[in-house]
Amino acid sequence: MTEPSELTDLTARQLLAGYRAGTFSPTDATRAVLARIDDTQPRLNAFVRVDSATALAQARAATERWHAGEPRGLLDGVPVSVKDLLLQAGGPTLRGSNTTSEEGSWGEDAPAVARLREHGAVLVGKTTTPEFGWKGVTDSPRTGVTRNPYDPARTAGGSSGGSAAAVAAGAGPLSLGTDGGGSIRIPASFCGVVGLKPTYGRVPLHPASPFGALSHVGPIARDAADAALLLDVISGTDDRDPTALEPPAHSYAAALAEDAAAGVKGLRIGYSPSFGGQVAVVPAVAAAVRAAVTRLAGLGAYVEEADPDFADPVDVFHTLWNAGAARLIDRLPLEKRQLVDPGLRMIAARGARLSAVDLLAAQDARLEIARRMARFHRRYDLLVTPTLPLTAFEAGREVPEGSAPHRWTGWTPFTYPFNLTQQPAATVPVGSDADGLPIGLQLIAARHGDAVVLRAAAAFPGTPMG
């Protein structure tokens, strides 16, 4: 029998193989994960809510199905957590906000959560987020500060910080996150796990994000193969989201297995170390990313330095992001608005001053960046960059101490452009700095190129803490 401490080190695929072989059961794995949550929660604060009784009931039902030789779906009995921006029936979705009441029926699942249930996943808990997911670190008036498993004095990143910290700490091999400007990739990079922002619409979203078409739903996992497995489960259509794409023609996990022998051989990769000198990247990150690119070339990819053809689109992003914040605050009753995170209130006030012409101009600029990236991908299958120009900084801060930009977008210049373009983008761990803090490599493909991103991500083994 595998010991519980070892079960928390396994990937979802390894758990499924163990269930199939009868080495251990979903009940064993879920108990081990719940024990890991209990152990790490005081230190990391990755979870908003854990319903152990319900999770164990789901695990026991999965155990019975496996014993009967009738597993249900692709994730039967696998412990999965869900970011607390996504609806999950049976409990409140607080969104990190004191403006949200726990009262109500809370009877609806978000589309991705519904797919998890259909595939037999064990839903172990809801993970932390900054209020309404508005920034690139995870602290909120409702739940406090979420911390990095590699150093609890450092931030886990955000806004899917609880999900990334949970996966890195062994509190479940998979988690659902959302990404409106890097919110899957930022914390996955800081916490040393794999995070994928799929092509916009690949995973249905309901209710719609207040930040509109910037926001994607995607997997956080220990490696690319697990991310592909989770993407297979949550992809598809849902009539509550009219922007959702048709189901993929092929399984991402199966395609990844089929491409394993070829790997990245023959892929054309444009490597941009600093967006043409626009971004100051700390030396440890630059060195680790360059070494990772050298690895891709050694595996048979064609690599050359190439920068995307656009200037920093931060003003375009801020226009759309701040307008979403303004709409979010506008929906709240007047008496609740003072309960909101001051930083969120500040950007909402800026958004409220925007005109319709401002928004249309931002949309035009967004489309132009997307066209330029489409041209880039005529020549290159992938754009490769650092995920972030730095490693995790002090927890409880929106920006590093001494940073001139006062908003989180000042240190995330590699992530938010690809929310504007709606392309698939993933981060994979490729090393660590002198303090042992993880470093991430970002892989970006053309729209609908999710399989190419996963294929390249699989060249790098996951490096979770366990």
Coordinates of C-alpha atoms in Angstrom, one line a residue:
M1 CA 0.0 0.0 0.0
T2 CA 1.3 3.4 -1.0
E3 CA 1.6 5.7 2.1
P4 CA -0.7 8.8 2.2
S5 CA 2.3 11.1 2.0
E6 CA 3.3 9.5 -1.2
L7 CA -0.1 9.7 -2.7
T8 CA 0.0 13.5 -2.6
D9 CA 3.1 13.4 -4.8
L10 CA 1.4 11.7 -7.7
T11 CA 0.0 13.1 -10.9
A12 CA -3.6 12.6 -11.8
R13 CA -2.5 10.0 -14.4
Q14 CA -0.6 8.1 -11.7
L15 CA -3.5 8.1 -9.4
L16 CA -5.8 6.7 -12.2
A17 CA -3.2 4.0 -12.9
G18 CA -3.2 3.1 -9.2
Y19 CA -6.9 2.9 -9.1
R20 CA -7.0 0.7 -12.2
A21 CA -4.4 -1.6 -10.7
G22 CA -6.1 -1.7 -7.3
T23 CA -2.9 -0.4 -5.5
F24 CA -4.9 2.2 -3.7
S25 CA -8.3 3.8 -4.0
P26 CA -9.9 7.2 -4.5
T27 CA -10.8 7.2 -0.8
D28 CA -7.1 6.7 0.1
A29 CA -6.0 9.5 -2.2
T30 CA -8.7 11.9 -1.0
R31 CA -7.9 11.3 2.6
A32 CA -4.2 12.0 1.8
V33 CA -5.1 15.2 0.0
L34 CA -7.4 16.4 2.8
A35 CA -4.6 15.7 5.3
R36 CA -2.2 17.7 3.2
I37 CA -4.7 20.6 3.0
D38 CA -5.0 20.6 6.8
D39 CA -1.2 20.6 7.2
T40 CA -0.5 23.4 4.7
Q41 CA -3.5 25.7 5.1
P42 CA -2.3 27.5 8.2
R43 CA 1.0 28.3 6.4
L44 CA -0.3 29.0 2.8
N45 CA -3.9 30.0 3.1
A46 CA -4.7 28.4 -0.3
F47 CA -8.3 27.4 0.4
V48 CA -11.5 29.4 1.1
R49 CA -13.6 26.3 1.9
V50 CA -13.0 22.6 2.2
D51 CA -15.9 20.2 2.5
S52 CA -14.2 17.1 3.7
A53 CA -17.4 15.1 4.3
T54 CA -18.7 15.7 0.7
A55 CA -15.3 15.0 -0.8
L56 CA -15.0 11.7 1.0
A57 CA -18.5 10.7 0.0
Q58 CA -17.6 11.4 -3.6
A59 CA -14.4 9.5 -3.2
R60 CA -16.2 6.5 -1.7
A61 CA -18.6 6.4 -4.6
A62 CA -15.7 6.5 -7.0
T63 CA -14.0 3.7 -5.1
E64 CA -17.1 1.6 -5.5
R65 CA -17.2 2.3 -9.2
W66 CA -13.5 1.3 -9.6
H67 CA -14.1 -1.9 -7.6
A68 CA -17.0 -2.7 -9.9
G69 CA -14.8 -2.1 -13.0
E70 CA -17.1 0.7 -14.1
P71 CA -15.2 4.0 -13.6
R72 CA -17.0 7.1 -14.8
G73 CA -15.3 9.5 -17.1
L74 CA -11.7 10.6 -17.4
L75 CA -11.1 11.8 -13.8
D76 CA -13.0 9.3 -11.7
G77 CA -11.8 9.7 -8.1
V78 CA -9.1 12.3 -8.8
P79 CA -9.0 15.1 -6.2
V80 CA -9.5 18.5 -7.9
S81 CA -9.8 22.0 -6.5
V82 CA -11.7 25.0 -8.0
K83 CA -10.9 28.7 -7.9
D84 CA -13.5 30.6 -5.9
L85 CA -14.5 32.7 -8.9
L86 CA -16.2 29.7 -10.5
L87 CA -19.7 28.6 -9.3
Q88 CA -19.8 25.2 -7.5
A89 CA -23.2 23.9 -6.4
G90 CA -23.5 23.2 -2.7
G91 CA -21.7 26.2 -1.3
P92 CA -21.2 29.9 -1.8
T93 CA -18.8 31.4 -4.4
L94 CA -17.4 34.3 -2.4
R95 CA -15.0 35.7 -5.0
G96 CA -12.7 37.1 -2.2
S97 CA -15.2 39.8 -1.5
N98 CA -17.0 41.0 1.7
T99 CA -19.8 42.2 -0.7
T100 CA -20.8 38.6 -1.3
S101 CA -23.4 37.0 1.0
E102 CA -23.1 33.3 1.8
E103 CA -26.9 33.1 1.9
G104 CA -28.8 31.6 -1.1
S105 CA -29.3 28.3 -2.8
W106 CA -26.0 28.2 -4.6
G107 CA -27.3 25.4 -6.8
E108 CA -25.5 26.0 -10.1
D109 CA -22.2 24.7 -11.3
A110 CA -20.0 26.7 -13.8
P111 CA -19.6 24.8 -17.0
A112 CA -16.1 23.5 -16.2
V113 CA -17.2 22.4 -12.7
A114 CA -20.2 20.6 -14.2
R115 CA -17.8 18.7 -16.5
L116 CA -15.6 17.7 -13.5
R117 CA -18.7 16.2 -11.9
E118 CA -19.6 14.3 -15.0
H119 CA -16.1 12.8 -15.2
G120 CA -16.2 11.7 -11.5
A121 CA -13.7 14.2 -10.1
V122 CA -13.6 14.6 -6.3
L123 CA -14.1 18.3 -5.5
V124 CA -12.0 18.9 -2.5
G125 CA -12.3 22.6 -2.0
K126 CA -12.5 26.2 -3.3
T127 CA -9.2 28.1 -3.6
T128 CA -8.4 31.7 -2.8
T129 CA -8.5 34.7 -5.2
P130 CA -8.0 38.4 -4.9
E131 CA -11.4 40.2 -4.9
F132 CA -13.1 39.4 -8.1
G133 CA -9.7 38.3 -9.5
W134 CA -8.7 41.9 -10.2
K135 CA -4.9 41.7 -9.7
G136 CA -1.8 39.5 -10.2
V137 CA -1.3 38.5 -6.5
T138 CA -3.7 36.8 -4.2
D139 CA -4.9 38.7 -1.1
S140 CA -8.4 39.9 -0.4
P141 CA -10.4 41.7 2.2
R142 CA -12.3 38.4 2.7
T143 CA -9.6 35.8 2.9
G144 CA -6.3 37.6 3.6
V145 CA -3.0 36.7 2.0
T146 CA -2.1 33.5 0.1
R147 CA 1.5 32.5 0.3
N148 CA 4.1 30.6 -1.8
P149 CA 4.8 27.0 -0.9
Y150 CA 8.5 27.5 -1.7
D151 CA 8.8 30.4 0.8
P152 CA 5.7 31.5 2.7
A153 CA 7.1 35.0 3.1
R154 CA 6.6 35.4 -0.7
T155 CA 3.5 35.8 -2.8
A156 CA 1.9 32.8 -4.6
G157 CA 1.0 35.2 -7.4
G158 CA -2.5 35.6 -8.7
S159 CA -5.2 35.8 -9.3
S160 CA -5.4 31.9 -9.3
G161 CA -2.9 31.9 -6.4
G162 CA -4.7 29.5 -4.2
S163 CA -5.0 27.0 -7.0
A164 CA -1.3 27.2 -8.0
A165 CA -0.2 27.0 -4.3
A166 CA -2.5 24.0 -3.7
V167 CA -1.1 22.0 -6.7
A168 CA 2.5 22.9 -5.8
A169 CA 2.0 21.9 -2.2
G170 CA 0.5 18.5 -3.1
A171 CA -3.1 19.5 -2.0
G172 CA -4.5 17.8 -5.1
P173 CA -2.9 17.2 -8.5
L174 CA -5.3 19.4 -10.5
S175 CA -7.0 22.8 -10.1
L176 CA -9.3 25.0 -12.2
G177 CA -8.1 28.6 -12.6
T178 CA -9.1 31.6 -14.5
D179 CA -6.8 34.0 -16.5
G180 CA -7.8 37.6 -17.5
G181 CA -4.2 39.0 -17.7
G182 CA -2.0 36.2 -16.6
S183 CA -4.0 34.9 -13.7
I184 CA -3.2 31.2 -14.4
R185 CA 0.3 31.7 -15.7
I186 CA 1.6 34.2 -13.1
P187 CA 0.9 32.0 -10.0
A188 CA 1.9 28.8 -11.8
S189 CA 5.2 30.4 -12.6
F190 CA 5.8 31.7 -9.1
C191 CA 4.8 28.3 -7.6
G192 CA 6.7 26.0 -10.1
V193 CA 3.8 24.2 -11.7
V194 CA 2.2 24.1 -15.2
G195 CA -0.6 26.5 -16.1
L196 CA -2.4 26.8 -19.4
K197 CA -4.6 29.6 -20.6
P198 CA -6.4 27.9 -23.5
T199 CA -7.7 29.7 -26.7
Y200 CA -10.5 32.0 -25.7
G201 CA -13.8 30.0 -25.9
R202 CA -12.2 26.6 -25.7
V203 CA -13.5 26.3 -22.1
P204 CA -17.0 27.8 -21.6
L205 CA -17.5 30.3 -18.9
H206 CA -20.7 31.2 -17.0
P207 CA -21.5 33.6 -15.6
A208 CA -19.4 35.8 -17.9
S209 CA -16.4 37.6 -16.3
P210 CA -16.9 41.3 -15.5
F211 CA -13.7 41.7 -17.5
G212 CA -15.3 40.3 -20.6
A213 CA -13.5 38.5 -23.3
L214 CA -10.1 38.9 -21.6
S215 CA -10.9 36.1 -19.2
H216 CA -10.2 32.4 -19.9
V217 CA -10.7 29.2 -17.8
G218 CA -7.9 26.6 -17.8
P219 CA -6.0 24.0 -16.0
I220 CA -3.2 24.2 -13.4
A221 CA -1.4 20.9 -13.0
R222 CA 1.9 19.2 -12.2
D223 CA 2.9 18.5 -15.8
A224 CA 1.7 19.0 -19.4
A225 CA 0.1 15.6 -19.7
D226 CA -2.1 16.3 -16.7
A227 CA -3.0 19.7 -18.1
A228 CA -4.0 18.0 -21.4
L229 CA -6.2 15.5 -19.5
L230 CA -8.0 18.3 -17.6
L231 CA -8.4 20.3 -20.8
D232 CA -10.1 17.3 -22.4
V233 CA -12.6 17.2 -19.6
I234 CA -13.5 20.9 -19.5
S235 CA -13.5 21.7 -23.2
G236 CA -16.6 21.8 -25.3
T237 CA -19.8 23.8 -25.6
D238 CA -22.3 25.0 -23.0
D239 CA -25.4 26.9 -24.1
R240 CA -24.9 29.4 -21.2
D241 CA -21.8 30.7 -23.0
P242 CA -22.6 31.8 -26.6
T243 CA -18.9 32.5 -27.2
A244 CA -17.8 28.9 -26.5
L245 CA -16.1 27.0 -29.3
E246 CA -17.2 23.7 -30.7
P247 CA -15.7 20.6 -29.0
P248 CA -12.2 19.8 -30.1
A249 CA -11.9 17.3 -32.9
H250 CA -9.3 15.2 -31.1
S251 CA -8.3 14.5 -27.5
Y252 CA -5.5 16.7 -26.3
A253 CA -4.1 14.0 -24.1
A254 CA -4.2 11.4 -26.8
A255 CA -2.5 13.8 -29.3
L256 CA 0.2 14.5 -26.7
A257 CA 0.8 10.7 -26.3
E258 CA 1.0 10.2 -30.0
D259 CA 3.4 13.1 -30.4
A260 CA 5.7 11.9 -27.5
A261 CA 8.2 10.3 -29.8
A262 CA 8.6 13.3 -32.1
G263 CA 8.4 15.8 -29.2
V264 CA 9.3 19.3 -30.4
K265 CA 11.3 18.2 -33.4
G266 CA 10.6 20.4 -36.4
L267 CA 8.7 23.1 -34.5
R268 CA 9.6 26.6 -35.5
I269 CA 10.2 28.7 -32.4
G270 CA 10.6 32.5 -32.1
Y271 CA 12.4 33.3 -28.9
S272 CA 11.9 36.7 -27.4
P273 CA 14.0 37.2 -24.3
S274 CA 12.9 40.7 -23.5
F275 CA 10.3 41.8 -26.2
G276 CA 13.1 43.6 -28.0
G277 CA 14.6 45.2 -25.0
Q278 CA 11.3 46.6 -23.7
V279 CA 11.4 44.4 -20.5
A280 CA 14.1 44.3 -17.9
V281 CA 14.5 40.6 -16.9
V282 CA 16.4 39.7 -13.8
P283 CA 19.6 37.7 -14.7
A284 CA 18.6 34.4 -13.0
V285 CA 15.3 34.3 -15.0
A286 CA 17.0 35.3 -18.2
A287 CA 19.6 32.5 -17.8
A288 CA 17.1 29.8 -16.9
V289 CA 14.9 30.7 -19.9
R290 CA 17.8 30.8 -22.3
A291 CA 18.9 27.3 -21.1
A292 CA 15.3 26.1 -21.6
V293 CA 15.3 27.4 -25.2
T294 CA 18.7 25.7 -25.8
R295 CA 17.0 22.5 -24.6
L296 CA 14.2 22.9 -27.2
A297 CA 16.8 23.4 -29.9
G298 CA 18.7 20.3 -28.7
L299 CA 15.5 18.3 -29.0
G300 CA 15.1 19.3 -32.7
A301 CA 13.2 22.5 -32.7
Y302 CA 14.2 25.3 -35.1
V303 CA 14.9 28.3 -32.8
E304 CA 15.8 31.9 -33.6
E305 CA 15.5 35.1 -31.7
A306 CA 12.4 37.0 -32.9
D307 CA 10.2 39.7 -31.2
P308 CA 6.5 40.1 -31.6
D309 CA 5.7 43.2 -33.6
F310 CA 4.0 45.4 -31.1
A311 CA 4.8 47.9 -28.4
D312 CA 3.7 47.3 -24.8
P313 CA -0.1 47.4 -25.0
V314 CA -0.5 48.1 -21.3
D315 CA -2.7 51.2 -22.0
V316 CA -5.0 49.1 -24.2
F317 CA -5.2 46.5 -21.5
H318 CA -5.9 49.0 -18.7
T319 CA -8.7 50.6 -20.7
L320 CA -10.5 47.2 -21.1
W321 CA -9.6 46.0 -17.5
N322 CA -10.6 49.2 -15.8
A323 CA -13.9 49.4 -17.7
G324 CA -14.6 45.9 -16.5
A325 CA -13.8 47.0 -12.9
A326 CA -16.1 50.0 -13.3
R327 CA -19.0 47.8 -14.5
L328 CA -18.4 45.4 -11.6
I329 CA -18.5 48.1 -9.0
D330 CA -21.5 49.7 -10.7
R331 CA -23.5 46.5 -10.1
L332 CA -23.0 46.6 -6.3
P333 CA -25.4 48.3 -4.0
L334 CA -24.1 51.7 -2.8
E335 CA -23.8 50.5 0.8
K336 CA -21.4 47.7 -0.2
R337 CA -19.0 49.7 -2.4
Q338 CA -16.9 50.8 0.6
L339 CA -16.2 47.2 1.4
V340 CA -14.3 46.7 -1.8
D341 CA -10.5 46.4 -2.0
P342 CA -9.2 50.1 -2.3
G343 CA -7.1 49.2 -5.3
L344 CA -10.1 47.7 -7.1
R345 CA -12.1 50.8 -6.3
M346 CA -9.3 53.0 -7.7
I347 CA -9.1 51.3 -11.1
A348 CA -12.9 51.2 -11.2
A349 CA -13.0 55.0 -10.7
R350 CA -10.6 55.3 -13.7
G351 CA -12.7 53.0 -15.7
A352 CA -15.8 55.0 -15.0
R353 CA -14.2 58.0 -16.6
L354 CA -13.7 56.2 -19.9
S355 CA -16.0 57.0 -22.9
A356 CA -17.5 54.7 -25.5
V357 CA -15.0 56.0 -27.9
D358 CA -12.1 55.0 -25.6
L359 CA -13.5 51.5 -25.4
L360 CA -13.9 51.2 -29.2
A361 CA -10.4 52.6 -29.7
A362 CA -9.0 49.9 -27.3
Q363 CA -10.9 47.2 -29.2
D364 CA -9.4 48.4 -32.5
A365 CA -5.9 48.3 -31.0
R366 CA -6.6 44.9 -29.6
L367 CA -7.6 43.6 -33.0
E368 CA -4.5 45.1 -34.6
I369 CA -2.2 43.3 -32.0
A370 CA -4.1 40.1 -32.8
R371 CA -3.5 40.6 -36.5
R372 CA 0.2 41.2 -35.9
M373 CA 0.5 38.0 -33.9
A374 CA -1.3 36.1 -36.7
R375 CA 1.4 37.3 -39.1
F376 CA 4.1 36.3 -36.6
H377 CA 2.7 32.7 -36.5
R378 CA 2.8 32.4 -40.2
R379 CA 6.6 32.0 -39.7
Y380 CA 6.7 30.5 -36.2
D381 CA 4.7 27.8 -34.5
L382 CA 5.5 29.2 -31.1
L383 CA 6.6 32.3 -29.4
V384 CA 8.7 31.6 -26.3
T385 CA 9.3 34.2 -23.6
P386 CA 10.0 34.3 -19.9
T387 CA 6.6 34.0 -18.1
L388 CA 7.6 36.8 -15.8
P389 CA 10.7 38.9 -15.6
L390 CA 11.2 38.1 -11.9
T391 CA 10.6 35.5 -9.2
A392 CA 8.1 35.7 -6.3
F393 CA 8.4 38.8 -4.1
E394 CA 7.1 39.7 -0.7
A395 CA 3.6 38.4 0.1
G396 CA 0.9 41.0 0.8
R397 CA 2.1 43.4 -1.8
E398 CA 0.7 44.2 -5.3
V399 CA 4.2 45.1 -6.6
P400 CA 7.7 44.5 -5.4
E401 CA 9.1 46.9 -2.9
G402 CA 10.7 49.9 -4.6
S403 CA 8.9 49.2 -7.9
A404 CA 8.0 52.3 -9.9
P405 CA 4.8 51.0 -11.4
H406 CA 2.1 50.9 -8.7
R407 CA -0.1 48.4 -10.4
W408 CA 0.5 44.6 -11.0
T409 CA 0.7 45.1 -14.8
G410 CA 4.1 46.8 -14.2
W411 CA 5.7 43.4 -13.6
T412 CA 3.6 41.1 -15.9
P413 CA 4.5 42.5 -19.3
F414 CA 4.8 39.0 -20.9
T415 CA 1.3 37.8 -19.9
Y416 CA -1.5 40.3 -20.5
P417 CA -0.8 40.9 -24.2
F418 CA -2.0 37.4 -25.0
N419 CA -5.3 37.9 -23.2
L420 CA -5.8 40.8 -25.7
T421 CA -5.1 38.4 -28.6
Q422 CA -7.0 35.4 -27.0
Q423 CA -4.2 33.0 -27.9
P424 CA -3.3 29.8 -26.0
A425 CA -0.4 30.3 -23.6
A426 CA 1.2 28.1 -21.0
T427 CA 3.9 28.4 -18.4
V428 CA 6.2 25.5 -17.5
P429 CA 8.8 25.4 -14.7
V430 CA 12.4 25.5 -16.0
G431 CA 14.6 26.2 -13.0
S432 CA 15.0 28.3 -9.9
D433 CA 16.9 31.3 -8.6
A434 CA 19.5 31.4 -5.9
D435 CA 16.8 31.5 -3.2
G436 CA 15.1 28.4 -4.6
L437 CA 12.2 30.2 -6.1
P438 CA 10.7 28.8 -9.3
I439 CA 11.2 30.3 -12.8
G440 CA 8.7 29.9 -15.6
L441 CA 9.0 29.7 -19.4
Q442 CA 6.0 30.9 -21.4
L443 CA 4.9 29.2 -24.6
I444 CA 2.4 30.9 -27.0
A445 CA 0.8 29.5 -30.1
A446 CA -1.6 30.9 -32.7
R447 CA -5.3 30.8 -31.8
H448 CA -6.6 27.2 -31.7
G449 CA -3.0 26.0 -31.3
D450 CA -3.5 24.5 -27.8
A451 CA -2.1 21.2 -28.9
V452 CA 1.1 22.8 -30.0
V453 CA 1.5 24.6 -26.7
L454 CA 1.0 21.3 -24.8
R455 CA 3.4 19.5 -27.1
A456 CA 6.2 22.0 -26.3
A457 CA 5.2 22.1 -22.6
A458 CA 5.7 18.3 -22.4
A459 CA 9.4 18.8 -23.2
F460 CA 9.8 20.0 -19.6
P461 CA 9.0 17.6 -16.7
G462 CA 6.9 19.1 -13.9
T463 CA 8.8 20.0 -10.8
P464 CA 6.2 20.3 -8.0
M465 CA 7.3 20.3 -4.4
G466 CA 5.3 17.2 -3.5

